[in-house]
CSV table of C-alpha atoms and ligand atoms in Angstrom, one decimal:
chain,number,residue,atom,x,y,z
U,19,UNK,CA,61.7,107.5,97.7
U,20,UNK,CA,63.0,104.1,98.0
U,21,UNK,CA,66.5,102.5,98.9
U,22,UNK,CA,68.2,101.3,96.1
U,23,UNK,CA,70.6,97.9,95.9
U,24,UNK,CA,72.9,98.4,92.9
U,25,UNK,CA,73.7,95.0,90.6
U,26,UNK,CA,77.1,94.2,91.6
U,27,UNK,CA,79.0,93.1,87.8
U,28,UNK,CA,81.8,90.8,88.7
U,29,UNK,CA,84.7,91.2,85.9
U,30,UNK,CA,88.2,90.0,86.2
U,31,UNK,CA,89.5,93.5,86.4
U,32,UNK,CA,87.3,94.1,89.3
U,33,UNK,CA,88.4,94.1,93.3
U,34,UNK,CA,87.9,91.8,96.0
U,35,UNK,CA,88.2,94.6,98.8
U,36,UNK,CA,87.0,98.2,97.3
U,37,UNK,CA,83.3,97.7,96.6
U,38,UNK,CA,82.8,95.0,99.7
U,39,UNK,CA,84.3,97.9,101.6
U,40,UNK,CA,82.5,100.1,100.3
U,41,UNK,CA,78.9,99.0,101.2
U,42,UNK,CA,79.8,97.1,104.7
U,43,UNK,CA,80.1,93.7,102.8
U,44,UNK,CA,83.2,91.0,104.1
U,45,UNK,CA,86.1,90.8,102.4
U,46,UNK,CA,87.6,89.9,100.5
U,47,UNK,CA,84.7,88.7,98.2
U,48,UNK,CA,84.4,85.9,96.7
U,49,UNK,CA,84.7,87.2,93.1
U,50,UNK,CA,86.4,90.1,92.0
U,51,UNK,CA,83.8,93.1,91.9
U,52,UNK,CA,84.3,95.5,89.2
U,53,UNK,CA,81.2,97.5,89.2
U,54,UNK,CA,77.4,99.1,91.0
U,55,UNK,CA,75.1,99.7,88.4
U,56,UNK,CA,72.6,102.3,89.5
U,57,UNK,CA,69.9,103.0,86.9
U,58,UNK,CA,67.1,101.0,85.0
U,59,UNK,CA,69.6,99.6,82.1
U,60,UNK,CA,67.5,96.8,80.6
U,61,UNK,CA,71.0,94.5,80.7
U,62,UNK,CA,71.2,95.3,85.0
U,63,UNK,CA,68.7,97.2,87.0
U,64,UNK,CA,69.1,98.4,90.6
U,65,UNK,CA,66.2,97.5,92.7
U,66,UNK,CA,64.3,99.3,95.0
U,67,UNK,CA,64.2,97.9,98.4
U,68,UNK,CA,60.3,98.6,99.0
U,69,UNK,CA,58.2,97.2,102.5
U,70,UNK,CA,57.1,94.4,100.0
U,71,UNK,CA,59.8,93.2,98.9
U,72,UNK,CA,62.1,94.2,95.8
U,73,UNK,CA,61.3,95.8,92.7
U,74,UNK,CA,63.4,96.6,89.8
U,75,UNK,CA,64.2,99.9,88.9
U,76,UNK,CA,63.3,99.6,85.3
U,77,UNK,CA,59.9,97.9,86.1
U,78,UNK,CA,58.9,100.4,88.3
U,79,UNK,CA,59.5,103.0,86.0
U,80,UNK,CA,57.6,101.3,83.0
U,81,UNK,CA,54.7,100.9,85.2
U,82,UNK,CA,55.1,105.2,86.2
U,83,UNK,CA,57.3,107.1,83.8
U,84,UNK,CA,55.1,110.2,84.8
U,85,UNK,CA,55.3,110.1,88.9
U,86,UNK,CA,59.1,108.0,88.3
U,87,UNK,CA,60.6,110.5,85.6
U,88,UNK,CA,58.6,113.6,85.5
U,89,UNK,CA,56.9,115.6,82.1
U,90,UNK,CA,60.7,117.5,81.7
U,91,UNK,CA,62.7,114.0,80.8
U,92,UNK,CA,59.8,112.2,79.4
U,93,UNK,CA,59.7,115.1,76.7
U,94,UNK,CA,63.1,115.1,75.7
U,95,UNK,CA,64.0,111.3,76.3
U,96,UNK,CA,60.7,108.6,76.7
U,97,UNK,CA,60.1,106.5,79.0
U,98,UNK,CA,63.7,105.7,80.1
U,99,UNK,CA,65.5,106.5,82.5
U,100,UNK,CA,68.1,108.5,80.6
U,101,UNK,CA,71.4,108.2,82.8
U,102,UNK,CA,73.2,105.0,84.7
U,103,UNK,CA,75.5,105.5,87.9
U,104,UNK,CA,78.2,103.3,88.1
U,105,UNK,CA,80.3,102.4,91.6
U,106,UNK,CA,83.6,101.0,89.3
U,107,UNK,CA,86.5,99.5,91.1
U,108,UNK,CA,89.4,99.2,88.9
U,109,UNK,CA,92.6,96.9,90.3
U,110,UNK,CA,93.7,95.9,86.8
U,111,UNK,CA,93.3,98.0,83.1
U,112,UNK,CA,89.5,97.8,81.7
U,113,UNK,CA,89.8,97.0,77.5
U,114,UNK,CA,91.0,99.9,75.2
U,115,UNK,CA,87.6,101.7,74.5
U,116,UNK,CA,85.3,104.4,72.6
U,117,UNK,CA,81.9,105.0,73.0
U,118,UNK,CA,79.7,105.9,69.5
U,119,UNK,CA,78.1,109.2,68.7
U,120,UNK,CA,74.3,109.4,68.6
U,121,UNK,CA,73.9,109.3,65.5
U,122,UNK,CA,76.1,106.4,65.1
U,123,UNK,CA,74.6,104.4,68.0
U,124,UNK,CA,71.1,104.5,65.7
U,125,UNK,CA,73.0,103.6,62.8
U,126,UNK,CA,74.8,100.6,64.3
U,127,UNK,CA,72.3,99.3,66.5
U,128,UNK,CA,69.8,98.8,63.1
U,129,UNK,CA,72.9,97.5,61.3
U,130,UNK,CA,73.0,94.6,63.5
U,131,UNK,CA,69.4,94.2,64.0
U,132,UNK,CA,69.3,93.2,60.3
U,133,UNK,CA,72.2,91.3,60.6
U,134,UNK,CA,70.5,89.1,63.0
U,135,UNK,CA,73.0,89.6,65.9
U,136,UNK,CA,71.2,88.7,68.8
U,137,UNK,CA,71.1,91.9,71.3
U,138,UNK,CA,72.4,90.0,74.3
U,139,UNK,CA,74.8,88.3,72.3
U,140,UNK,CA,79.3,88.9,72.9
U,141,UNK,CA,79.8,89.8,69.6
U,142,UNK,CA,77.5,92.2,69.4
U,143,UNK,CA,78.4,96.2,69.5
U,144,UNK,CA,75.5,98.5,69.8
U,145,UNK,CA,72.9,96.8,72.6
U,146,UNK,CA,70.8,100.0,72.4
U,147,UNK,CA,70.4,102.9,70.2
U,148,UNK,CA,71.8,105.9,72.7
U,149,UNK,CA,75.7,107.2,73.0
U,150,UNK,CA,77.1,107.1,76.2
U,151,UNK,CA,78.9,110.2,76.7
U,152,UNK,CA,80.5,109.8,80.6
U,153,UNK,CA,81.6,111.4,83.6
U,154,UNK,CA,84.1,109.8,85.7
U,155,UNK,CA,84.8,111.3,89.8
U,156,UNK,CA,87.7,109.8,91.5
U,157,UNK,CA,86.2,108.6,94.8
U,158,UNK,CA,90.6,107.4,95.8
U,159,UNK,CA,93.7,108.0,93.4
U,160,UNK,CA,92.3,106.7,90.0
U,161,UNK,CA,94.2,106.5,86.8
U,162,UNK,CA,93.5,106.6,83.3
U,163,UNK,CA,94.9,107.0,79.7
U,164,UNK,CA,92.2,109.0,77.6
U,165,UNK,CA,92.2,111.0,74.6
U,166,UNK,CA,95.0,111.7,71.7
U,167,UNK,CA,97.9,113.0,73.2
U,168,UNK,CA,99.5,116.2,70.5
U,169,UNK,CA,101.9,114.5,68.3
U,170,UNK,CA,104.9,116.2,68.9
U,171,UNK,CA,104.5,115.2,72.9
U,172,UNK,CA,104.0,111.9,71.6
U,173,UNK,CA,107.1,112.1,69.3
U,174,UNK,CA,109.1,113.3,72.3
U,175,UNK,CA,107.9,110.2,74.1
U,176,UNK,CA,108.7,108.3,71.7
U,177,UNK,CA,112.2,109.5,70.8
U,178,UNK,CA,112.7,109.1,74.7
U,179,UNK,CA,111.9,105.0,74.5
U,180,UNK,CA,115.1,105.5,72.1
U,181,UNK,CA,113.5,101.8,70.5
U,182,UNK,CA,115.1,102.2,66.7
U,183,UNK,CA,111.6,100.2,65.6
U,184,UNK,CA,109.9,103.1,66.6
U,185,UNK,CA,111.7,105.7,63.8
U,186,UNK,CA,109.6,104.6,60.9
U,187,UNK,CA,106.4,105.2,63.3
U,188,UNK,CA,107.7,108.9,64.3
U,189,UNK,CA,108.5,109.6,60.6
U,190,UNK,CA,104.8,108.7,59.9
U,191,UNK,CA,103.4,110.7,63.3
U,192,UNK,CA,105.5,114.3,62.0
U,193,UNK,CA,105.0,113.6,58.3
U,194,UNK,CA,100.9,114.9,58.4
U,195,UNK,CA,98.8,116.9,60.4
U,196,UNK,CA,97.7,115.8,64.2
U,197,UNK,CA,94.8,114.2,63.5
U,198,UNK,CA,95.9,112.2,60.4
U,199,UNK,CA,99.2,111.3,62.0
U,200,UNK,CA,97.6,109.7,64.4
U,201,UNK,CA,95.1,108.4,62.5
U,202,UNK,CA,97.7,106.2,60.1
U,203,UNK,CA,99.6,105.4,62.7
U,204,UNK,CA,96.7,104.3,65.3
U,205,UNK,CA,95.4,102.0,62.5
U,206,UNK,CA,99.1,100.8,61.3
U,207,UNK,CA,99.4,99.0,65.1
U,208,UNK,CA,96.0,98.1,65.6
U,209,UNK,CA,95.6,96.2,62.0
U,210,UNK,CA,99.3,95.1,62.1
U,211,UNK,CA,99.6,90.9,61.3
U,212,UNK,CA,100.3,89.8,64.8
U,213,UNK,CA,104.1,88.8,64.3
U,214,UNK,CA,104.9,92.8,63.5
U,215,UNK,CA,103.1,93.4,67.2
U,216,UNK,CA,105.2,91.0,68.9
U,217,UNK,CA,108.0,92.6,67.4
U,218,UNK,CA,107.7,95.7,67.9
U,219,UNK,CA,105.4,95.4,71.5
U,220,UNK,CA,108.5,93.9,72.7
U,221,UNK,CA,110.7,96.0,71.7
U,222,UNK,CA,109.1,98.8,73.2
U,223,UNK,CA,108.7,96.9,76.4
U,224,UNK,CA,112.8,96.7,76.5
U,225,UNK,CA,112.7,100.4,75.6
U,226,UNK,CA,110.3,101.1,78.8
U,227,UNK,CA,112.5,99.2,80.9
U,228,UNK,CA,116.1,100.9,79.9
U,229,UNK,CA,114.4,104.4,80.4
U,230,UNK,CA,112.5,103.5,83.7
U,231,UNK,CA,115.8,102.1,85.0
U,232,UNK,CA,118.0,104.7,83.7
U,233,UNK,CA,116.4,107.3,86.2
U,234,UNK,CA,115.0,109.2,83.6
U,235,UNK,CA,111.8,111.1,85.1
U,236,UNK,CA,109.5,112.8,82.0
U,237,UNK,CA,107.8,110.1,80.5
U,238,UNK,CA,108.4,107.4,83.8
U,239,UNK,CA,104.6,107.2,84.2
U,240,UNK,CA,103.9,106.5,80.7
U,241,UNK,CA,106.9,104.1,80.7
U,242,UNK,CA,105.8,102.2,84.0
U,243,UNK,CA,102.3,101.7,81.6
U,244,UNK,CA,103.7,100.2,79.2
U,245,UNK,CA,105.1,97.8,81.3
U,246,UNK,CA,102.0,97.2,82.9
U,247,UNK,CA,99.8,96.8,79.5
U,248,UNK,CA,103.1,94.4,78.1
U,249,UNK,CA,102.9,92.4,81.4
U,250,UNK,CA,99.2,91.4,81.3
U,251,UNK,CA,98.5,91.5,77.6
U,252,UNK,CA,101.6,90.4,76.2
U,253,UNK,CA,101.6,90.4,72.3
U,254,UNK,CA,98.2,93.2,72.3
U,255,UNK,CA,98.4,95.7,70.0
U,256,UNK,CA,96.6,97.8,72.4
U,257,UNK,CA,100.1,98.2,74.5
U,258,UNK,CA,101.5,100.0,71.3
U,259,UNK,CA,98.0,102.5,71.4
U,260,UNK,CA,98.7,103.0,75.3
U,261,UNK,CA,101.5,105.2,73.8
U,262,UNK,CA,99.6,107.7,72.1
U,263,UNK,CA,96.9,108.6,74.8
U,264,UNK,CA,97.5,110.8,77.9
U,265,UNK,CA,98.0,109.6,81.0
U,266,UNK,CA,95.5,110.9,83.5
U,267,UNK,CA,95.9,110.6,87.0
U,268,UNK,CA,92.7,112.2,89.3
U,269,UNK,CA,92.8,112.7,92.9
U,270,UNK,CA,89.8,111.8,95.0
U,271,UNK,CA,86.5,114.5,94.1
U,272,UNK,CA,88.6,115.1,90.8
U,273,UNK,CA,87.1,113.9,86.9
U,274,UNK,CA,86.9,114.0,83.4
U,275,UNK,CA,84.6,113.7,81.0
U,276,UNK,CA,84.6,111.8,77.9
U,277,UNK,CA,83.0,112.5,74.6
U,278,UNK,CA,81.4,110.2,72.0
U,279,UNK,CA,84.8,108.7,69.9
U,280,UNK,CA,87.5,109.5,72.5
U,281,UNK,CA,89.5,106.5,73.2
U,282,UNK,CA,90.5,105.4,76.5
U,283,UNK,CA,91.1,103.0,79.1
U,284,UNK,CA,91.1,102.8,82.5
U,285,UNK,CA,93.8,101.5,84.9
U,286,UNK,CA,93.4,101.3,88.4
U,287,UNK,CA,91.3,102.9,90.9
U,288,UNK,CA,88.0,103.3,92.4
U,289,UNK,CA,85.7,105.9,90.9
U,290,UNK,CA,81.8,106.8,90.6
U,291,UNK,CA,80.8,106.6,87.1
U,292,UNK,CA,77.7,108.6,85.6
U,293,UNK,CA,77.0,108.2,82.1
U,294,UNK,CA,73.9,108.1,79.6
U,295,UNK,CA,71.8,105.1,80.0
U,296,UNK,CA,74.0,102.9,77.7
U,297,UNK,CA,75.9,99.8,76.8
U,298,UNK,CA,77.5,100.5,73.4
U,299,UNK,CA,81.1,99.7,73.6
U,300,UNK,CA,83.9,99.2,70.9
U,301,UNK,CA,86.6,97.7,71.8
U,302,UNK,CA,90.0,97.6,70.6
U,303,UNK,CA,92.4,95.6,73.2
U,304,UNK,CA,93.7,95.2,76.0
U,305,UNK,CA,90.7,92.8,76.9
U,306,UNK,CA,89.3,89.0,76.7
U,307,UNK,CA,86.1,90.6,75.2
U,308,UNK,CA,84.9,91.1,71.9
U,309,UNK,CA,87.5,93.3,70.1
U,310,UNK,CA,86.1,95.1,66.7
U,311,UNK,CA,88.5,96.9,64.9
U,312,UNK,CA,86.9,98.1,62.3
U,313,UNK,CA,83.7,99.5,64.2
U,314,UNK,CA,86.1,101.2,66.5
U,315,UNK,CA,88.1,103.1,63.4
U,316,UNK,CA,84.8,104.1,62.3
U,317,UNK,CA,83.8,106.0,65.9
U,318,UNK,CA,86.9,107.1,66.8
U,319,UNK,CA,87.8,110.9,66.5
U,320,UNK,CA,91.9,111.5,66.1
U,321,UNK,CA,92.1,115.0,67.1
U,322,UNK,CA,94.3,115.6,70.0
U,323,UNK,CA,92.8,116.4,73.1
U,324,UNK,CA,95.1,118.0,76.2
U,325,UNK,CA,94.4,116.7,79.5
U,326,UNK,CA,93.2,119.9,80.2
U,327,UNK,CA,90.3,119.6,78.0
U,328,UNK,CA,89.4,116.2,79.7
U,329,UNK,CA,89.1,117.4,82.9
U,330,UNK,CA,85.5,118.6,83.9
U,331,UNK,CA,85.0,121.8,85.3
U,332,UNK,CA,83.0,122.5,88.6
U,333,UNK,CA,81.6,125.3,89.9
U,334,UNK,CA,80.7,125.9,93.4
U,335,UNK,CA,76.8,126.1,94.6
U,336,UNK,CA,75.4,126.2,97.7
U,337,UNK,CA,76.3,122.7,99.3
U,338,UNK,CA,76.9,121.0,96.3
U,339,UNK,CA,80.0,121.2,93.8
U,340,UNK,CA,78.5,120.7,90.5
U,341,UNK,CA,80.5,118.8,87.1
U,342,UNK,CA,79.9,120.9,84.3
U,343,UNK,CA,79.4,119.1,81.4
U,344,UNK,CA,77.5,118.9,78.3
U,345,UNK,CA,75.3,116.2,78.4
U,346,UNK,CA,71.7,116.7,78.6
U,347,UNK,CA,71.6,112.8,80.0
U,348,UNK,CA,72.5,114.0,83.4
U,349,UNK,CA,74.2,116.1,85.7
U,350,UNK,CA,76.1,115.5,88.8
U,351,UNK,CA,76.5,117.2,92.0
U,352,UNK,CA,78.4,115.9,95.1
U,353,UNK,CA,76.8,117.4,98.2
U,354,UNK,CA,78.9,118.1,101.3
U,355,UNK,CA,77.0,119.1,104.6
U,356,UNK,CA,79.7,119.7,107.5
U,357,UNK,CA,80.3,122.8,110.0
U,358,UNK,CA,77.5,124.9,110.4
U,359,UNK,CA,75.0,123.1,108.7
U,360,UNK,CA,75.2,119.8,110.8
U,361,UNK,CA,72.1,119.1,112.8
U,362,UNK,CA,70.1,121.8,110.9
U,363,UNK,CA,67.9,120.2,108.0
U,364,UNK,CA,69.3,122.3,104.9
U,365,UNK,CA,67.9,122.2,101.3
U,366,UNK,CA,69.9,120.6,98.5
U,367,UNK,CA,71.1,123.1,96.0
U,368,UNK,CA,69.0,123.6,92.5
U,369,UNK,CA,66.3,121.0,93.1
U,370,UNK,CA,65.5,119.4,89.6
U,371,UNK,CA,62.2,118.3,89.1
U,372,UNK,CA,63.3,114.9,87.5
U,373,UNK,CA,64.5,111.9,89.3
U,374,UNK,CA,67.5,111.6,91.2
U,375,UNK,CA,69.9,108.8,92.5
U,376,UNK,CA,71.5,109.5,95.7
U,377,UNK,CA,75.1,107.8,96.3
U,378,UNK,CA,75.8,108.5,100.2
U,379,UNK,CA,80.2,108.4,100.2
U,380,UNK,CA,81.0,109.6,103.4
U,381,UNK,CA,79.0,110.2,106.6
U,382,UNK,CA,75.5,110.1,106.9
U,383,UNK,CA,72.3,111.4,105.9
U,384,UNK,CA,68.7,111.6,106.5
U,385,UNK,CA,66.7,112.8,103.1
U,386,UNK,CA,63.2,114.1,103.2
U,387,UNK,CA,61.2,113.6,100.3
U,388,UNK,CA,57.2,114.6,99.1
U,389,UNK,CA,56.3,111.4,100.7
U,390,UNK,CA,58.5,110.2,103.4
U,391,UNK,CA,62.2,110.4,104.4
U,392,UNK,CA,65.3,107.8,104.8
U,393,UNK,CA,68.2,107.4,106.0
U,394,UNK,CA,71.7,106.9,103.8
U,395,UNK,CA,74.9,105.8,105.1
U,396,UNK,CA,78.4,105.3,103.7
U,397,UNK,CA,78.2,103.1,100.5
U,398,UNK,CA,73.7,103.2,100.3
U,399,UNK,CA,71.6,104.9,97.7
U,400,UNK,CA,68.3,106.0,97.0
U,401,UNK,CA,66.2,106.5,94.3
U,402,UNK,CA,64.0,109.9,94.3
U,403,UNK,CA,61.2,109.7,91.8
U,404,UNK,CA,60.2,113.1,90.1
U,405,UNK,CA,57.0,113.4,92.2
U,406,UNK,CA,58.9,112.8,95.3
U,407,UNK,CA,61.4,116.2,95.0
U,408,UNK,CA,62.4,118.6,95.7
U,409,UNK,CA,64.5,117.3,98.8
U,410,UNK,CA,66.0,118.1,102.2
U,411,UNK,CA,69.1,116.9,103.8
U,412,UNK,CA,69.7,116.5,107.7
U,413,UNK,CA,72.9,115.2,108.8
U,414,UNK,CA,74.5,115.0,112.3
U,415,UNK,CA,77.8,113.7,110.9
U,416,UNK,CA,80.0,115.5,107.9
U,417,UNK,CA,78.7,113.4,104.8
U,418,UNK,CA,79.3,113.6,101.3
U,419,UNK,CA,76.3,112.8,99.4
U,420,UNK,CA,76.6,112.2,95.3
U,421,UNK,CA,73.5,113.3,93.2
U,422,UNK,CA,72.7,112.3,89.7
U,423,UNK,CA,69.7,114.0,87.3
U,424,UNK,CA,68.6,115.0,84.2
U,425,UNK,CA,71.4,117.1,82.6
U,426,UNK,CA,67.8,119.1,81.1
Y,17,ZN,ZN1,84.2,104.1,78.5
């Protein structure tokens, strides 16, 4: 097993503080740092920090996808690595977003292929052929709007903006079932000509204002967004969407997972990310990037999720609270060793025979592999390569370890 040095993604939405913080760097930074990456994604690689020097993470893997990912995940998925991890610090809203089914993934990727789009290039969609199903876990207070709110909340919400532009919008939300509601009226806004947005984006933002200041309490989080949105992409149809998803707000250990086609942005907050080993985004606002409307009508599914649904279970396990979800990418597992077990070397729960990436959050650890040990403190990870499990954890210190695998 091997330390391994995230790639550091500077974006505009990023923070100066939360990830310097986070891994002992000063701050502030010099750039705004929005994300870790933590996998062998072609576009960013970790490295591993070997005794000669660094090697990236994908490399390493080409050269051993047996000893690096194990028969199990080289069956079911090739010679990738098939999940990322993701360190994301959030201080202003990431672009209005789905992420494609599988099947659409293949599709699109080959669509542009022929088209000639170059793979690295901004305006392309699909930069490989996987979905990207993900798991976010709130490492502080992180917020979000994902999925279809029901359209009768959303009516209610709407009817509570009291913005007379809005009525026509309502009639068309109640006139049809959930899902094609909000399918018409999702695609009204986000294809409107631009003059109808500024319209009707600022009248909303009035409406936002006159219910946040009239002390009214239901929808002030919701309201408060759209102010937010309004303020930083004045005139973007993607302020008008903002009303329709649910507004998600996870305390620290807390997450949610999202499917292929839910829609969603984040909006502040600092989170650890684990998702399949994927770049394909479609965008539809709130964002200086590449915004395809069409693409992102195509992938998008318009049945209304609740919260509820959103939020991943967990189920207790030894020393590790494990995120239930569906994908076979991955699983994830946060560790805690505290109390009794401090000072006694202690296995870690359901050892997978695939790889794993280690995230250390709080405290500190020593792990003991197959064919050696290190040590992880607050804001270091390693990479454990199939042939190097199962592993053993010694810490003299409560610590809080994050573990991503095969979901196999
Ligand atoms: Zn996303």
């Amino acid at each position: 097993m091997e330390l391994l040095r995230g790639a550091l993604r500077t974006y505009a939405w990023g923070s100066r503080t939360t990830i310097a913080e986070f891994t002992g760097r000063p701050v502030p930074a010099a750039h705004p740092e929005a994300e870790l990456w933590f996998g062998a994604h072609p576009a960013d690689p970790a490295w591993l920090e070997t005794e000669h020097g660094e090697t990236s993470l994908l490399q390493a893997v080409t050269d051993d996808p047996e000893g690096q990912l194990g028969s199990v995940s080289r069956a079911r998925f090739g010679d990738v690595l098939p999940f990322l991890v993701k360190v994301l610090a959030a201080d202003e809203p990431l672009s209005l977003q789905a992420h494609p089914s599988a099947a659409q993934a293949v599709e699109g990727y080959l669509r542009e292929e022929k088209l000639g789009i170059p793979v690295n290039s901004p305006v392309r969609n699909y930069r490989d052929t996987s979905h990207k199903p993900e798991l976010l876990v709130a490492l502080q207070t992180f917020e979000a709007l994902a999925g279809f709110r029901q359209a009768s909340r959303t009516t209610e919400l709407l009817r509570a903006l009291a913005v007379s532009d809005l009525d026509p919008f309502i009639e068309l939300l109640s006139d049809q079932s959930d899902a094609d509601g909000l399918r018409a009226l999702f695609t009204t806004w986000i294809t409107a000509p631009q003059p109808d947005i500024d319209v009707l984006v600022s009248a909303v933002i009035d409406g936002a204002i006159q219910y946040v200041s009239s002390g009214a309490t239901e929808f002030v989080a919701e309201a408060k967004t759209v102010l937010e949105l309004g303020e930083r992409y004045p005139g973007d149809a993607g302020v008008l969407a903002a009303l329709l998803l649910n507004r998600i707000t996870l305390a620290p250990g807390e997450a949610i997972f999202l499917p292929a086609g839910n829609l969603h942005t984040y909006l502040r907050g600092f989170a650890v990310e684990v998702m399949a080993n994927s770049d394909n985004v479609l965008r539809g606002g709130l964002t200086p990037k590449h915004v395809d409307v069409p693409e992102l009508l195509r992938v998008l599914d318009f049945a209304p999720t609740a919260e509820s649904q959103l939020r991943s279970p967990v189920r207790h396990e030894g020393l590790g609270l494990i995120y239930e979800t569906p994908a076979d990418e991955f699983a994830v597992a946060v560790l805690t060793i505290d109390g009794e077990h401090l000072g006694h070397e202690v296995d870690a729960p359901s050892s997978h025979e695939g790889p794993q990436i280690l995230l250390c959050t709080e405290g500190s650890t020593t792990v003991h592999g197959k064919s050696g040990s290190l040590t992880l403190e607050h804001g270091m990870a390693a990479w454990v390569p199939a042939d190097d499990g199962p592993i053993r954890l010694l810490a003299r210190e409560p610590v809080k370890l994050f573990r991503a695998t095969v979901g196999l």
